[in-house]
């Protein structure tokens, strides 16, 4: 017996602040695609901005789950 309690749950993982950043990136992607649609897709620049922001949001959300909390 090591003296440590066996019923203690493991420490929770994840960073809520990174979840918030991922949400803001996703909201920015939504705004970019909405602005692009409002301009009747005159330029693909906003579509690319939306794509990049969406990708960054996905990566940030994954990192927020994988990184252990301090």
mmCIF file as gemmi writes it, N, C-alpha and C atoms, coordinates in Angstrom:
data_model
loop_
_atom_site.group_PDB
_atom_site.id
_atom_site.type_symbol
_atom_site.label_atom_id
_atom_site.label_alt_id
_atom_site.label_comp_id
_atom_site.label_asym_id
_atom_site.label_entity_id
_atom_site.label_seq_id
_atom_site.pdbx_PDB_ins_code
_atom_site.Cartn_x
_atom_site.Cartn_y
_atom_site.Cartn_z
_atom_site.occupancy
_atom_site.B_iso_or_equiv
_atom_site.pdbx_formal_charge
_atom_site.auth_seq_id
_atom_site.auth_asym_id
_atom_site.pdbx_PDB_model_num
ATOM 1 N N . UNK Axp A 1 ? 0.841 -1.174 0 1 0 ? 1 A 1
ATOM 2 C CA . UNK Axp A 1 ? 0 0 0 1 0 ? 1 A 1
ATOM 3 C C . UNK Axp A 1 ? 0.889 1.241 0 1 0 ? 1 A 1
ATOM 4 N N . UNK Axp A 2 ? 0.6 2.182 -0.886 1 0 ? 2 A 1
ATOM 5 C CA . UNK Axp A 2 ? 1.424 3.378 -1.018 1 0 ? 2 A 1
ATOM 6 C C . UNK Axp A 2 ? 0.916 4.541 -0.186 1 0 ? 2 A 1
ATOM 7 N N . UNK Axp A 3 ? -0.271 4.439 0.365 1 0 ? 3 A 1
ATOM 8 C CA . UNK Axp A 3 ? -0.821 5.518 1.165 1 0 ? 3 A 1
ATOM 9 C C . UNK Axp A 3 ? -1.606 6.53 0.35 1 0 ? 3 A 1
ATOM 10 N N . UNK Axp A 4 ? -1.671 6.354 -0.972 1 0 ? 4 A 1
ATOM 11 C CA . UNK Axp A 4 ? -2.428 7.262 -1.819 1 0 ? 4 A 1
ATOM 12 C C . UNK Axp A 4 ? -3.848 6.734 -1.991 1 0 ? 4 A 1
ATOM 13 N N . UNK Axp A 5 ? -4.833 7.613 -1.928 1 0 ? 5 A 1
ATOM 14 C CA . UNK Axp A 5 ? -6.212 7.154 -2.121 1 0 ? 5 A 1
ATOM 15 C C . UNK Axp A 5 ? -6.417 6.645 -3.55 1 0 ? 5 A 1
ATOM 16 N N . UNK Axp A 6 ? -7.133 5.555 -3.671 1 0 ? 6 A 1
ATOM 17 C CA . UNK Axp A 6 ? -7.349 4.94 -4.974 1 0 ? 6 A 1
ATOM 18 C C . UNK Axp A 6 ? -8.573 5.494 -5.701 1 0 ? 6 A 1
ATOM 19 N N . UNK Axp A 7 ? -9.463 6.168 -4.988 1 0 ? 7 A 1
ATOM 20 C CA . UNK Axp A 7 ? -10.698 6.634 -5.609 1 0 ? 7 A 1
ATOM 21 C C . UNK Axp A 7 ? -10.642 8.082 -6.088 1 0 ? 7 A 1
ATOM 22 N N . UNK Axp A 8 ? -9.469 8.687 -6.104 1 0 ? 8 A 1
ATOM 23 C CA . UNK Axp A 8 ? -9.329 10.063 -6.561 1 0 ? 8 A 1
ATOM 24 C C . UNK Axp A 8 ? -9.349 10.066 -8.092 1 0 ? 8 A 1
ATOM 25 N N . UNK Axp A 9 ? -10.271 10.833 -8.698 1 0 ? 9 A 1
ATOM 26 C CA . UNK Axp A 9 ? -10.325 10.865 -10.161 1 0 ? 9 A 1
ATOM 27 C C . UNK Axp A 9 ? -9.093 11.567 -10.73 1 0 ? 9 A 1
ATOM 28 N N . UNK Axp A 10 ? -8.712 11.219 -11.942 1 0 ? 10 A 1
ATOM 29 C CA . UNK Axp A 10 ? -7.565 11.892 -12.547 1 0 ? 10 A 1
ATOM 30 C C . UNK Axp A 10 ? -7.874 13.367 -12.775 1 0 ? 10 A 1
ATOM 31 N N . UNK Axp A 11 ? -6.827 14.137 -12.821 1 0 ? 11 A 1
ATOM 32 C CA . UNK Axp A 11 ? -6.975 15.569 -13.019 1 0 ? 11 A 1
ATOM 33 C C . UNK Axp A 11 ? -7.581 15.847 -14.397 1 0 ? 11 A 1
ATOM 34 N N . UNK Axp A 12 ? -8.534 16.778 -14.474 1 0 ? 12 A 1
ATOM 35 C CA . UNK Axp A 12 ? -9.161 17.051 -15.773 1 0 ? 12 A 1
ATOM 36 C C . UNK Axp A 12 ? -8.159 17.629 -16.766 1 0 ? 12 A 1
ATOM 37 N N . UNK Axp A 13 ? -8.389 17.313 -18.018 1 0 ? 13 A 1
ATOM 38 C CA . UNK Axp A 13 ? -7.522 17.809 -19.077 1 0 ? 13 A 1
ATOM 39 C C . UNK Axp A 13 ? -8.229 18.921 -19.827 1 0 ? 13 A 1
ATOM 40 N N . UNK Axp A 14 ? -7.461 19.684 -20.53 1 0 ? 14 A 1
ATOM 41 C CA . UNK Axp A 14 ? -8.034 20.696 -21.403 1 0 ? 14 A 1
ATOM 42 C C . UNK Axp A 14 ? -7.9 22.106 -20.859 1 0 ? 14 A 1
ATOM 43 N N . UNK Axp A 15 ? -7.866 23.03 -21.767 1 0 ? 15 A 1
ATOM 44 C CA . UNK Axp A 15 ? -7.741 24.444 -21.448 1 0 ? 15 A 1
ATOM 45 C C . UNK Axp A 15 ? -8.995 25.161 -21.926 1 0 ? 15 A 1
ATOM 46 N N . UNK Axp A 16 ? -9.734 25.725 -21.015 1 0 ? 16 A 1
ATOM 47 C CA . UNK Axp A 16 ? -10.951 26.444 -21.378 1 0 ? 16 A 1
ATOM 48 C C . UNK Axp A 16 ? -10.604 27.683 -22.196 1 0 ? 16 A 1
ATOM 49 N N . UNK Axp A 17 ? -9.476 28.314 -21.898 1 0 ? 17 A 1
ATOM 50 C CA . UNK Axp A 17 ? -9.087 29.511 -22.646 1 0 ? 17 A 1
ATOM 51 C C . UNK Axp A 17 ? -8.826 29.183 -24.112 1 0 ? 17 A 1
ATOM 52 N N . UNK Axp A 18 ? -8.252 28.015 -24.388 1 0 ? 18 A 1
ATOM 53 C CA . UNK Axp A 18 ? -8.035 27.629 -25.783 1 0 ? 18 A 1
ATOM 54 C C . UNK Axp A 18 ? -9.35 27.292 -26.471 1 0 ? 18 A 1
ATOM 55 N N . UNK Axp A 19 ? -10.293 26.726 -25.717 1 0 ? 19 A 1
ATOM 56 C CA . UNK Axp A 19 ? -11.631 26.509 -26.279 1 0 ? 19 A 1
ATOM 57 C C . UNK Axp A 19 ? -12.234 27.848 -26.694 1 0 ? 19 A 1
ATOM 58 N N . UNK Axp A 20 ? -12.054 28.863 -25.857 1 0 ? 20 A 1
ATOM 59 C CA . UNK Axp A 20 ? -12.597 30.19 -26.161 1 0 ? 20 A 1
ATOM 60 C C . UNK Axp A 20 ? -11.941 30.765 -27.414 1 0 ? 20 A 1
ATOM 61 N N . UNK Axp A 21 ? -10.637 30.589 -27.544 1 0 ? 21 A 1
ATOM 62 C CA . UNK Axp A 21 ? -9.93 31.062 -28.739 1 0 ? 21 A 1
ATOM 63 C C . UNK Axp A 21 ? -10.451 30.335 -29.975 1 0 ? 21 A 1
ATOM 64 N N . UNK Axp A 22 ? -10.639 29.024 -29.86 1 0 ? 22 A 1
ATOM 65 C CA . UNK Axp A 22 ? -11.171 28.249 -30.987 1 0 ? 22 A 1
ATOM 66 C C . UNK Axp A 22 ? -12.562 28.745 -31.373 1 0 ? 22 A 1
ATOM 67 N N . UNK Axp A 23 ? -13.379 29.061 -30.376 1 0 ? 23 A 1
ATOM 68 C CA . UNK Axp A 23 ? -14.721 29.576 -30.666 1 0 ? 23 A 1
ATOM 69 C C . UNK Axp A 23 ? -14.649 30.917 -31.381 1 0 ? 23 A 1
ATOM 70 N N . UNK Axp A 24 ? -13.755 31.795 -30.925 1 0 ? 24 A 1
ATOM 71 C CA . UNK Axp A 24 ? -13.62 33.101 -31.573 1 0 ? 24 A 1
ATOM 72 C C . UNK Axp A 24 ? -13.125 32.959 -33.009 1 0 ? 24 A 1
ATOM 73 N N . UNK Axp A 25 ? -12.197 32.027 -33.234 1 0 ? 25 A 1
ATOM 74 C CA . UNK Axp A 25 ? -11.728 31.778 -34.6 1 0 ? 25 A 1
ATOM 75 C C . UNK Axp A 25 ? -12.873 31.28 -35.479 1 0 ? 25 A 1
ATOM 76 N N . UNK Axp A 26 ? -13.687 30.402 -34.935 1 0 ? 26 A 1
ATOM 77 C CA . UNK Axp A 26 ? -14.821 29.88 -35.697 1 0 ? 26 A 1
ATOM 78 C C . UNK Axp A 26 ? -15.851 30.979 -35.972 1 0 ? 26 A 1
ATOM 79 N N . UNK Axp A 27 ? -16.062 31.85 -34.994 1 0 ? 27 A 1
ATOM 80 C CA . UNK Axp A 27 ? -16.974 32.978 -35.204 1 0 ? 27 A 1
ATOM 81 C C . UNK Axp A 27 ? -16.433 33.905 -36.292 1 0 ? 27 A 1
ATOM 82 N N . UNK Axp A 28 ? -15.119 34.13 -36.282 1 0 ? 28 A 1
ATOM 83 C CA . UNK Axp A 28 ? -14.499 34.938 -37.336 1 0 ? 28 A 1
ATOM 84 C C . UNK Axp A 28 ? -14.653 34.303 -38.706 1 0 ? 28 A 1
ATOM 85 N N . UNK Axp A 29 ? -14.526 32.981 -38.756 1 0 ? 29 A 1
ATOM 86 C CA . UNK Axp A 29 ? -14.723 32.274 -40.025 1 0 ? 29 A 1
ATOM 87 C C . UNK Axp A 29 ? -16.157 32.442 -40.511 1 0 ? 29 A 1
ATOM 88 N N . UNK Axp A 30 ? -17.098 32.374 -39.588 1 0 ? 30 A 1
ATOM 89 C CA . UNK Axp A 30 ? -18.499 32.573 -39.959 1 0 ? 30 A 1
ATOM 90 C C . UNK Axp A 30 ? -18.763 33.977 -40.477 1 0 ? 30 A 1
ATOM 91 N N . UNK Axp A 31 ? -18.162 34.959 -39.828 1 0 ? 31 A 1
ATOM 92 C CA . UNK Axp A 31 ? -18.323 36.342 -40.295 1 0 ? 31 A 1
ATOM 93 C C . UNK Axp A 31 ? -17.708 36.531 -41.676 1 0 ? 31 A 1
ATOM 94 N N . UNK Axp A 32 ? -16.547 35.919 -41.9 1 0 ? 32 A 1
ATOM 95 C CA . UNK Axp A 32 ? -15.884 36.05 -43.196 1 0 ? 32 A 1
ATOM 96 C C . UNK Axp A 32 ? -16.716 35.422 -44.307 1 0 ? 32 A 1
ATOM 97 N N . UNK Axp A 33 ? -17.278 34.258 -44.043 1 0 ? 33 A 1
ATOM 98 C CA . UNK Axp A 33 ? -18.079 33.614 -45.094 1 0 ? 33 A 1
ATOM 99 C C . UNK Axp A 33 ? -19.395 34.356 -45.305 1 0 ? 33 A 1
ATOM 100 N N . UNK Axp A 34 ? -19.948 34.933 -44.238 1 0 ? 34 A 1
ATOM 101 C CA . UNK Axp A 34 ? -21.169 35.727 -44.39 1 0 ? 34 A 1
ATOM 102 C C . UNK Axp A 34 ? -20.889 36.995 -45.194 1 0 ? 34 A 1
ATOM 103 N N . UNK Axp A 35 ? -19.754 37.637 -44.928 1 0 ? 35 A 1
ATOM 104 C CA . UNK Axp A 35 ? -19.384 38.831 -45.684 1 0 ? 35 A 1
ATOM 105 C C . UNK Axp A 35 ? -19.13 38.482 -47.143 1 0 ? 35 A 1
ATOM 106 N N . UNK Axp A 36 ? -18.537 37.332 -47.371 1 0 ? 36 A 1
ATOM 107 C CA . UNK Axp A 36 ? -18.295 36.889 -48.741 1 0 ? 36 A 1
ATOM 108 C C . UNK Axp A 36 ? -19.61 36.629 -49.466 1 0 ? 36 A 1
ATOM 109 N N . UNK Axp A 37 ? -20.549 36.008 -48.795 1 0 ? 37 A 1
ATOM 110 C CA . UNK Axp A 37 ? -21.849 35.729 -49.403 1 0 ? 37 A 1
ATOM 111 C C . UNK Axp A 37 ? -22.627 37.02 -49.649 1 0 ? 37 A 1
ATOM 112 N N . UNK Axp A 38 ? -22.481 37.96 -48.742 1 0 ? 38 A 1
ATOM 113 C CA . UNK Axp A 38 ? -23.184 39.234 -48.91 1 0 ? 38 A 1
ATOM 114 C C . UNK Axp A 38 ? -22.653 39.986 -50.124 1 0 ? 38 A 1
ATOM 115 N N . UNK Axp A 39 ? -21.356 39.836 -50.38 1 0 ? 39 A 1
ATOM 116 C CA . UNK Axp A 39 ? -20.759 40.468 -51.555 1 0 ? 39 A 1
ATOM 117 C C . UNK Axp A 39 ? -20.939 39.632 -52.809 1 0 ? 39 A 1
ATOM 118 N N . UNK Axp A 40 ? -21.817 38.63 -52.748 1 0 ? 40 A 1
ATOM 119 C CA . UNK Axp A 40 ? -22.112 37.746 -53.877 1 0 ? 40 A 1
ATOM 120 C C . UNK Axp A 40 ? -20.855 37.081 -54.43 1 0 ? 40 A 1
ATOM 121 N N . UNK Axp A 41 ? -19.958 36.74 -53.52 1 0 ? 41 A 1
ATOM 122 C CA . UNK Axp A 41 ? -18.748 35.982 -53.863 1 0 ? 41 A 1
ATOM 123 C C . UNK Axp A 41 ? -17.929 36.661 -54.951 1 0 ? 41 A 1
ATOM 124 N N . UNK Axp A 42 ? -17.835 37.987 -54.874 1 0 ? 42 A 1
ATOM 125 C CA . UNK Axp A 42 ? -17.056 38.735 -55.863 1 0 ? 42 A 1
ATOM 126 C C . UNK Axp A 42 ? -15.578 38.385 -55.801 1 0 ? 42 A 1
ATOM 127 N N . UNK Axp A 43 ? -15.117 38.034 -54.629 1 0 ? 43 A 1
ATOM 128 C CA . UNK Axp A 43 ? -13.71 37.685 -54.46 1 0 ? 43 A 1
ATOM 129 C C . UNK Axp A 43 ? -13.621 36.409 -53.638 1 0 ? 43 A 1
ATOM 130 N N . UNK Axp A 44 ? -12.604 35.629 -53.916 1 0 ? 44 A 1
ATOM 131 C CA . UNK Axp A 44 ? -12.411 34.404 -53.136 1 0 ? 44 A 1
ATOM 132 C C . UNK Axp A 44 ? -11.546 34.646 -51.905 1 0 ? 44 A 1
ATOM 133 N N . UNK Axp A 45 ? -11.07 35.863 -51.73 1 0 ? 45 A 1
ATOM 134 C CA . UNK Axp A 45 ? -10.196 36.16 -50.591 1 0 ? 45 A 1
ATOM 135 C C . UNK Axp A 45 ? -10.889 35.87 -49.26 1 0 ? 45 A 1
ATOM 136 N N . UNK Axp A 46 ? -12.138 36.304 -49.111 1 0 ? 46 A 1
ATOM 137 C CA . UNK Axp A 46 ? -12.854 36.055 -47.857 1 0 ? 46 A 1
ATOM 138 C C . UNK Axp A 46 ? -13.147 34.573 -47.663 1 0 ? 46 A 1
ATOM 139 N N . UNK Axp A 47 ? -13.327 33.848 -48.754 1 0 ? 47 A 1
ATOM 140 C CA . UNK Axp A 47 ? -13.509 32.398 -48.626 1 0 ? 47 A 1
ATOM 141 C C . UNK Axp A 47 ? -12.243 31.742 -48.099 1 0 ? 47 A 1
ATOM 142 N N . UNK Axp A 48 ? -11.099 32.204 -48.585 1 0 ? 48 A 1
ATOM 143 C CA . UNK Axp A 48 ? -9.83 31.662 -48.088 1 0 ? 48 A 1
ATOM 144 C C . UNK Axp A 48 ? -9.602 32.04 -46.628 1 0 ? 48 A 1
ATOM 145 N N . UNK Axp A 49 ? -9.964 33.264 -46.272 1 0 ? 49 A 1
ATOM 146 C CA . UNK Axp A 49 ? -9.844 33.692 -44.871 1 0 ? 49 A 1
ATOM 147 C C . UNK Axp A 49 ? -10.712 32.8 -43.991 1 0 ? 49 A 1
ATOM 148 N N . UNK Axp A 50 ? -11.923 32.529 -44.437 1 0 ? 50 A 1
ATOM 149 C CA . UNK Axp A 50 ? -12.824 31.66 -43.684 1 0 ? 50 A 1
ATOM 150 C C . UNK Axp A 50 ? -12.252 30.254 -43.556 1 0 ? 50 A 1
ATOM 151 N N . UNK Axp A 51 ? -11.672 29.752 -44.632 1 0 ? 51 A 1
ATOM 152 C CA . UNK Axp A 51 ? -11.076 28.412 -44.611 1 0 ? 51 A 1
ATOM 153 C C . UNK Axp A 51 ? -9.92 28.339 -43.624 1 0 ? 51 A 1
ATOM 154 N N . UNK Axp A 52 ? -9.048 29.334 -43.664 1 0 ? 52 A 1
ATOM 155 C CA . UNK Axp A 52 ? -7.889 29.35 -42.761 1 0 ? 52 A 1
ATOM 156 C C . UNK Axp A 52 ? -8.343 29.475 -41.31 1 0 ? 52 A 1
ATOM 157 N N . UNK Axp A 53 ? -9.293 30.362 -41.042 1 0 ? 53 A 1
ATOM 158 C CA . UNK Axp A 53 ? -9.785 30.522 -39.671 1 0 ? 53 A 1
ATOM 159 C C . UNK Axp A 53 ? -10.456 29.247 -39.169 1 0 ? 53 A 1
ATOM 160 N N . UNK Axp A 54 ? -11.186 28.569 -40.033 1 0 ? 54 A 1
ATOM 161 C CA . UNK Axp A 54 ? -11.816 27.305 -39.64 1 0 ? 54 A 1
ATOM 162 C C . UNK Axp A 54 ? -10.765 26.256 -39.31 1 0 ? 54 A 1
ATOM 163 N N . UNK Axp A 55 ? -9.73 26.172 -40.136 1 0 ? 55 A 1
ATOM 164 C CA . UNK Axp A 55 ? -8.646 25.223 -39.871 1 0 ? 55 A 1
ATOM 165 C C . UNK Axp A 55 ? -7.935 25.524 -38.567 1 0 ? 55 A 1
ATOM 166 N N . UNK Axp A 56 ? -7.665 26.801 -38.327 1 0 ? 56 A 1
ATOM 167 C CA . UNK Axp A 56 ? -7.023 27.186 -37.067 1 0 ? 56 A 1
ATOM 168 C C . UNK Axp A 56 ? -7.919 26.873 -35.874 1 0 ? 56 A 1
ATOM 169 N N . UNK Axp A 57 ? -9.217 27.053 -36.029 1 0 ? 57 A 1
ATOM 170 C CA . UNK Axp A 57 ? -10.151 26.732 -34.943 1 0 ? 57 A 1
ATOM 171 C C . UNK Axp A 57 ? -10.119 25.241 -34.63 1 0 ? 57 A 1
ATOM 172 N N . UNK Axp A 58 ? -10.071 24.41 -35.668 1 0 ? 58 A 1
ATOM 173 C CA . UNK Axp A 58 ? -10.015 22.959 -35.457 1 0 ? 58 A 1
ATOM 174 C C . UNK Axp A 58 ? -8.734 22.573 -34.739 1 0 ? 58 A 1
ATOM 175 N N . UNK Axp A 59 ? -7.608 23.1 -35.204 1 0 ? 59 A 1
ATOM 176 C CA . UNK Axp A 59 ? -6.319 22.776 -34.577 1 0 ? 59 A 1
ATOM 177 C C . UNK Axp A 59 ? -6.289 23.257 -33.134 1 0 ? 59 A 1
ATOM 178 N N . UNK Axp A 60 ? -6.778 24.46 -32.88 1 0 ? 60 A 1
ATOM 179 C CA . UNK Axp A 60 ? -6.793 25.001 -31.52 1 0 ? 60 A 1
ATOM 180 C C . UNK Axp A 60 ? -7.67 24.161 -30.6 1 0 ? 60 A 1
ATOM 181 N N . UNK Axp A 61 ? -8.819 23.718 -31.095 1 0 ? 61 A 1
ATOM 182 C CA . UNK Axp A 61 ? -9.699 22.88 -30.274 1 0 ? 61 A 1
ATOM 183 C C . UNK Axp A 61 ? -9.034 21.548 -29.941 1 0 ? 61 A 1
ATOM 184 N N . UNK Axp A 62 ? -8.353 20.958 -30.91 1 0 ? 62 A 1
ATOM 185 C CA . UNK Axp A 62 ? -7.656 19.689 -30.657 1 0 ? 62 A 1
ATOM 186 C C . UNK Axp A 62 ? -6.533 19.891 -29.65 1 0 ? 62 A 1
ATOM 187 N N . UNK Axp A 63 ? -5.759 20.954 -29.823 1 0 ? 63 A 1
ATOM 188 C CA . UNK Axp A 63 ? -4.655 21.231 -28.895 1 0 ? 63 A 1
ATOM 189 C C . UNK Axp A 63 ? -5.185 21.479 -27.488 1 0 ? 63 A 1
ATOM 190 N N . UNK Axp A 64 ? -6.328 22.145 -27.377 1 0 ? 64 A 1
ATOM 191 C CA . UNK Axp A 64 ? -6.872 22.435 -26.045 1 0 ? 64 A 1
ATOM 192 C C . UNK Axp A 64 ? -7.278 21.165 -25.31 1 0 ? 64 A 1
ATOM 193 N N . UNK Axp A 65 ? -7.592 20.109 -26.044 1 0 ? 65 A 1
ATOM 194 C CA . UNK Axp A 65 ? -7.951 18.841 -25.409 1 0 ? 65 A 1
ATOM 195 C C . UNK Axp A 65 ? -6.708 18.014 -25.102 1 0 ? 65 A 1
ATOM 196 N N . UNK Axp A 66 ? -5.729 18.062 -25.993 1 0 ? 66 A 1
ATOM 197 C CA . UNK Axp A 66 ? -4.536 17.219 -25.853 1 0 ? 66 A 1
ATOM 198 C C . UNK Axp A 66 ? -3.599 17.736 -24.766 1 0 ? 66 A 1
ATOM 199 N N . UNK Axp A 67 ? -3.437 19.052 -24.682 1 0 ? 67 A 1
ATOM 200 C CA . UNK Axp A 67 ? -2.518 19.61 -23.688 1 0 ? 67 A 1
ATOM 201 C C . UNK Axp A 67 ? -3.082 19.446 -22.282 1 0 ? 67 A 1
ATOM 202 N N . UNK Axp A 68 ? -2.279 18.929 -21.369 1 0 ? 68 A 1
ATOM 203 C CA . UNK Axp A 68 ? -2.759 18.841 -19.983 1 0 ? 68 A 1
ATOM 204 C C . UNK Axp A 68 ? -2.811 20.229 -19.347 1 0 ? 68 A 1
ATOM 205 N N . UNK Axp A 69 ? -3.766 20.399 -18.462 1 0 ? 69 A 1
ATOM 206 C CA . UNK Axp A 69 ? -3.897 21.667 -17.75 1 0 ? 69 A 1
ATOM 207 C C . UNK Axp A 69 ? -2.813 21.75 -16.691 1 0 ? 69 A 1
ATOM 208 N N . UNK Axp A 70 ? -2.309 22.942 -16.445 1 0 ? 70 A 1
ATOM 209 C CA . UNK Axp A 70 ? -1.269 23.125 -15.42 1 0 ? 70 A 1
ATOM 210 C C . UNK Axp A 70 ? -1.861 23.176 -14.047 1 0 ? 70 A 1
